[in-house]
mmCIF file of C-alpha atoms in Angstrom:
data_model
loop_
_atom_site.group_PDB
_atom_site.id
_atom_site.type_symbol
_atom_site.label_atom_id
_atom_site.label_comp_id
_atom_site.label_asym_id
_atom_site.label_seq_id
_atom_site.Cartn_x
_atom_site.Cartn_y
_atom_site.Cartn_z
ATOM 1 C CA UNK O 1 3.269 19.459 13.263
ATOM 2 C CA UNK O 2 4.885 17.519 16.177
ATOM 3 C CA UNK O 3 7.850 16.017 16.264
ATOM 4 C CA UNK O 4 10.118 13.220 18.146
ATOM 5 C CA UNK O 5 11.465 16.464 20.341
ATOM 6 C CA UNK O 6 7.766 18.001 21.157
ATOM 7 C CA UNK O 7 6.273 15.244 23.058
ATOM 8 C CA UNK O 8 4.061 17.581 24.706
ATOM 9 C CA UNK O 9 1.726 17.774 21.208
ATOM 10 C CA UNK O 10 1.883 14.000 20.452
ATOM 11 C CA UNK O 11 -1.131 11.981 21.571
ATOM 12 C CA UNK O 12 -0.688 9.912 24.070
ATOM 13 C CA UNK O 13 -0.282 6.330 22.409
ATOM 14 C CA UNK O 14 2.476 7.856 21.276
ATOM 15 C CA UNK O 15 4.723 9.818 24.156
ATOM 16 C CA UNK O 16 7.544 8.060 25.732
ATOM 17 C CA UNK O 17 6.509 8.333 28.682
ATOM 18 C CA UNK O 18 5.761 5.965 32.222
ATOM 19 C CA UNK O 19 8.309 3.403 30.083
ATOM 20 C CA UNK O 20 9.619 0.522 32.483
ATOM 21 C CA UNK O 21 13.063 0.020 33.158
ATOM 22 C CA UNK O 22 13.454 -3.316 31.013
ATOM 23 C CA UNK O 23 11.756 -1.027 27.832
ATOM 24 C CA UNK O 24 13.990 1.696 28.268
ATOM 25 C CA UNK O 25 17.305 -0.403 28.230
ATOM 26 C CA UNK O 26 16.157 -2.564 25.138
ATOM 27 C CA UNK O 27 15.659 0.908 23.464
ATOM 28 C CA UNK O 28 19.516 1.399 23.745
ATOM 29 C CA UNK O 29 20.269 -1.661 22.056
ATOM 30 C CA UNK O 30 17.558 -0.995 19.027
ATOM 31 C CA UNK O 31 18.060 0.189 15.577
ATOM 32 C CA UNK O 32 15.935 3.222 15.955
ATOM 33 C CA UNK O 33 14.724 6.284 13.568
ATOM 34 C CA UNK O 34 15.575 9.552 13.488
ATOM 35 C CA UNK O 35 11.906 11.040 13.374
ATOM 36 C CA UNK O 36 13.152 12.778 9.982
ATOM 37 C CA UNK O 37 11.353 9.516 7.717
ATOM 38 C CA UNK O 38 8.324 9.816 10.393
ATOM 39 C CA UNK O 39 6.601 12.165 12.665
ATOM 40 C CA UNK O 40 7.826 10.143 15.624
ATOM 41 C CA UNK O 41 10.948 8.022 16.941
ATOM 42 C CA UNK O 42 10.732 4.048 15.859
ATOM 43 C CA UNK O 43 12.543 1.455 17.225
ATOM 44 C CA UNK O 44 13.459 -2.002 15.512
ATOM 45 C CA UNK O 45 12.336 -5.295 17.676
ATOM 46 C CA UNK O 46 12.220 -8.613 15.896
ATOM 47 C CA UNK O 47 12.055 -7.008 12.209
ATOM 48 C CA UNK O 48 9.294 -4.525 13.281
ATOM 49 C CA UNK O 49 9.072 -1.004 13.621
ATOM 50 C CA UNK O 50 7.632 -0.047 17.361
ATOM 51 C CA UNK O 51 6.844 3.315 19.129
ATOM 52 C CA UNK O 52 8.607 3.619 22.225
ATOM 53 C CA UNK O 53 5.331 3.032 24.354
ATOM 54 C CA UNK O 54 3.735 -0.018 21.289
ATOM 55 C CA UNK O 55 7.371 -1.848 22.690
ATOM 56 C CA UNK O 56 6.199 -1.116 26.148
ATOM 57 C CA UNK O 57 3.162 -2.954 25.802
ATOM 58 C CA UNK O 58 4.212 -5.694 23.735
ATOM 59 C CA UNK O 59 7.340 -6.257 26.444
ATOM 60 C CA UNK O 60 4.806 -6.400 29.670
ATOM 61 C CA UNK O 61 2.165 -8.409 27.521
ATOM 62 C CA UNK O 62 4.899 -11.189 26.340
ATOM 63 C CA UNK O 63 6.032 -10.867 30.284
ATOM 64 C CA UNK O 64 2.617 -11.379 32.276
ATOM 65 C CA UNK O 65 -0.286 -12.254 29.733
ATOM 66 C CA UNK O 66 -1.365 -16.098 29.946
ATOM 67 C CA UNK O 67 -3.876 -17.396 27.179
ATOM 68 C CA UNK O 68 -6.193 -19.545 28.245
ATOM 69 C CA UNK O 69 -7.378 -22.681 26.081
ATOM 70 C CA UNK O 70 -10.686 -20.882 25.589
ATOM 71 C CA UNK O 71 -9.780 -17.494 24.985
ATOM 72 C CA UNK O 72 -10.161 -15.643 21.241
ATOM 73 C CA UNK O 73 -6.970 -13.243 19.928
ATOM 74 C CA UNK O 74 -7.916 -11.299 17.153
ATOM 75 C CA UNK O 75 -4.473 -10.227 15.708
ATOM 76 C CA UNK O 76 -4.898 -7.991 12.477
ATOM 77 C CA UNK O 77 -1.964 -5.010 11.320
ATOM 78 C CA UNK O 78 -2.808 -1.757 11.979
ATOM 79 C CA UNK O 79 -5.334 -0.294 9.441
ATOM 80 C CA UNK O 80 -6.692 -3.577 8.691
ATOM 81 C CA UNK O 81 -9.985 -2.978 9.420
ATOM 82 C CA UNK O 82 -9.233 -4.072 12.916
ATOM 83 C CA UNK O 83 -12.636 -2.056 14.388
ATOM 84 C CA UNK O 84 -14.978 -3.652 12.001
ATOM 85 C CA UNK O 85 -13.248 -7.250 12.738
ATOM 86 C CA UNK O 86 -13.675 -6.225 16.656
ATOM 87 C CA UNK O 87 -17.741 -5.718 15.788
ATOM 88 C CA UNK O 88 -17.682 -8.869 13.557
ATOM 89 C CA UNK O 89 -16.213 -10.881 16.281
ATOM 90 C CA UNK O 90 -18.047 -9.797 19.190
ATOM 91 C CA UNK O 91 -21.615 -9.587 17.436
ATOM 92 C CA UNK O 92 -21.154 -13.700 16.664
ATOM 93 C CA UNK O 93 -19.529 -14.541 19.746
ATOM 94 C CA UNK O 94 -22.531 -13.437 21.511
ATOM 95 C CA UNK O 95 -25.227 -13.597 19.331
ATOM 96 C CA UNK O 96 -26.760 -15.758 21.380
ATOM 97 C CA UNK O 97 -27.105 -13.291 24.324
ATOM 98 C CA UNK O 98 -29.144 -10.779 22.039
ATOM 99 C CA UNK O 99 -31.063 -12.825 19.799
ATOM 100 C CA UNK O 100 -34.431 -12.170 21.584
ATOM 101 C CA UNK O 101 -36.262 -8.935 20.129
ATOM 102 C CA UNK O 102 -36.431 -7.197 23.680
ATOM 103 C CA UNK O 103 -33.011 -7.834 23.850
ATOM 104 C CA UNK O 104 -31.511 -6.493 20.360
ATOM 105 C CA UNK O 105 -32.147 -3.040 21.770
ATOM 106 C CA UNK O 106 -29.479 -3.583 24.454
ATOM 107 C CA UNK O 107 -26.824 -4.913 22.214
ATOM 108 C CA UNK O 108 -23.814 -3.578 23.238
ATOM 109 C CA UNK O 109 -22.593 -2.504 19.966
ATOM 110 C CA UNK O 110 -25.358 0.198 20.118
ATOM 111 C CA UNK O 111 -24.196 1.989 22.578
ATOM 112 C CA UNK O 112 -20.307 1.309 22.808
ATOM 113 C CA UNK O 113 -16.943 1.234 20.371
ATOM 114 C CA UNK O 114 -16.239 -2.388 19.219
ATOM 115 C CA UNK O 115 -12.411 -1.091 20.873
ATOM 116 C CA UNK O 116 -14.197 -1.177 24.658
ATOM 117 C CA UNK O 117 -15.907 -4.147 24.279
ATOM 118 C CA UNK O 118 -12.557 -6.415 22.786
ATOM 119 C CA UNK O 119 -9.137 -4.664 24.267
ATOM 120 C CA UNK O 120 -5.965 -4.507 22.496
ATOM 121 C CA UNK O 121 -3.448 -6.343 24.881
ATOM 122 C CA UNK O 122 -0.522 -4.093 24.317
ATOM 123 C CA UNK O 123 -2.601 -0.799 24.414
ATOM 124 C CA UNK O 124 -5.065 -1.357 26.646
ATOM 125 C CA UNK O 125 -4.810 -3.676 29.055
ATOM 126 C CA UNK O 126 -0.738 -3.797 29.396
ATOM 127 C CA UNK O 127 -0.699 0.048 29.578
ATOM 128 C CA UNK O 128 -2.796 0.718 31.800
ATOM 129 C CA UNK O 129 -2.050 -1.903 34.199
ATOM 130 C CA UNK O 130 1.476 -3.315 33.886
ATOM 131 C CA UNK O 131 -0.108 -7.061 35.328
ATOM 132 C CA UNK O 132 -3.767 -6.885 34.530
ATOM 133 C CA UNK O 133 -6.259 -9.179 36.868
ATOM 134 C CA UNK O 134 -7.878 -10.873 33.805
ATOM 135 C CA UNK O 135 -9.421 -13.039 35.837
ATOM 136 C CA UNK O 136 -12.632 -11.611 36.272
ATOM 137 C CA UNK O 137 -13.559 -12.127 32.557
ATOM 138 C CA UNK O 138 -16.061 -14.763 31.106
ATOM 139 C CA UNK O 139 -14.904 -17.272 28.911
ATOM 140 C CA UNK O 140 -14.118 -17.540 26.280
ATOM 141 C CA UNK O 141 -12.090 -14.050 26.828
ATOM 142 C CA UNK O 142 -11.970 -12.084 23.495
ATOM 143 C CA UNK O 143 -8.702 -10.095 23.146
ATOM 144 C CA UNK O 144 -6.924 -8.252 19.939
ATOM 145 C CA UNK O 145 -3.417 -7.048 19.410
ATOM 146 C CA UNK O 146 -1.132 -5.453 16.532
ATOM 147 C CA UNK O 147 1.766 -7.482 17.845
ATOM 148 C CA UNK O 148 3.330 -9.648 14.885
ATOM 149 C CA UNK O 149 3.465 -13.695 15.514
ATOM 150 C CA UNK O 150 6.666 -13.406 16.644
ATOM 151 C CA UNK O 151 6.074 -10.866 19.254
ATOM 152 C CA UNK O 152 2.830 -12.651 20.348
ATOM 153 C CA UNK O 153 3.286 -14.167 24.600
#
């Protein structure tokens, strides 16, 4: 089983690595865990327990992410049934796109994970790109996140 010291086995949601500068100093300053009560290192930000790269996320998604008036944030804890609420979502919001029987055969949901068509801002977009180009996106934008209210840009 991996541990806090044997990065090299934990997946990669969950390695330390690629952390900014502004992440790594907050660390210092955090309550964190020892690894012995979990598999992995936590650190305490705003009353909530964080991986080292989850605090990454939520830091550059408070620092560049800008809701528009439009867009739809689908915030649900982890293990929530966050997936299913991802298909939910996405199925209404565009119903109207795949309501014709040629049509229904095409619906994305058939052929991808509710998790590619709706993002999680901390893990996904924020991640991968430290300032996203959101831009590009149709309205309204559909986006979900584990990041408590308090957390939440």
């Amino acid at each position: 089983m991996a541990t806090s010291n044997d990065s090299s086995q934990l997946p990669a949601y969950l390695q330390d690595e690629n952390l900014t500068e502004e992440c790594k100093e907050l660390i210092r300053t955090l309550p964190t865990s020892n690894g012995r009560d979990w598999l992995w290192t936590l650190h305490l930000y705003q009353g909530f327990w964080f991986t080292a790269r989850h605090l990454n996320g939520v830091l550059l998604a408070r620092r560049h992410f800008r809701a528009a008036d439009s867009d739809i944030l689908l915030v649900a804890g982890p293990k929530t049934g966050t997936t299913w609420l991802k298909a939910v979502l996405f199925a209404l919001q565009k119903r109207s796109c795949y309501s014709e029987p040629d049509r229904k055969s095409n619906h994305p949901l058939l052929q991808k994970n509710p998790h590619e068509l709706i993002p999680y801002l901390e893990f996904t977009l924020y991640l991968k790109d430290q300032d996203p180009d959101l831009s590009g996106l149709t309205s309204p934008r559909m986006f979900a996140t584990h990041m408590p209210l308090g957390s939440l840009p």
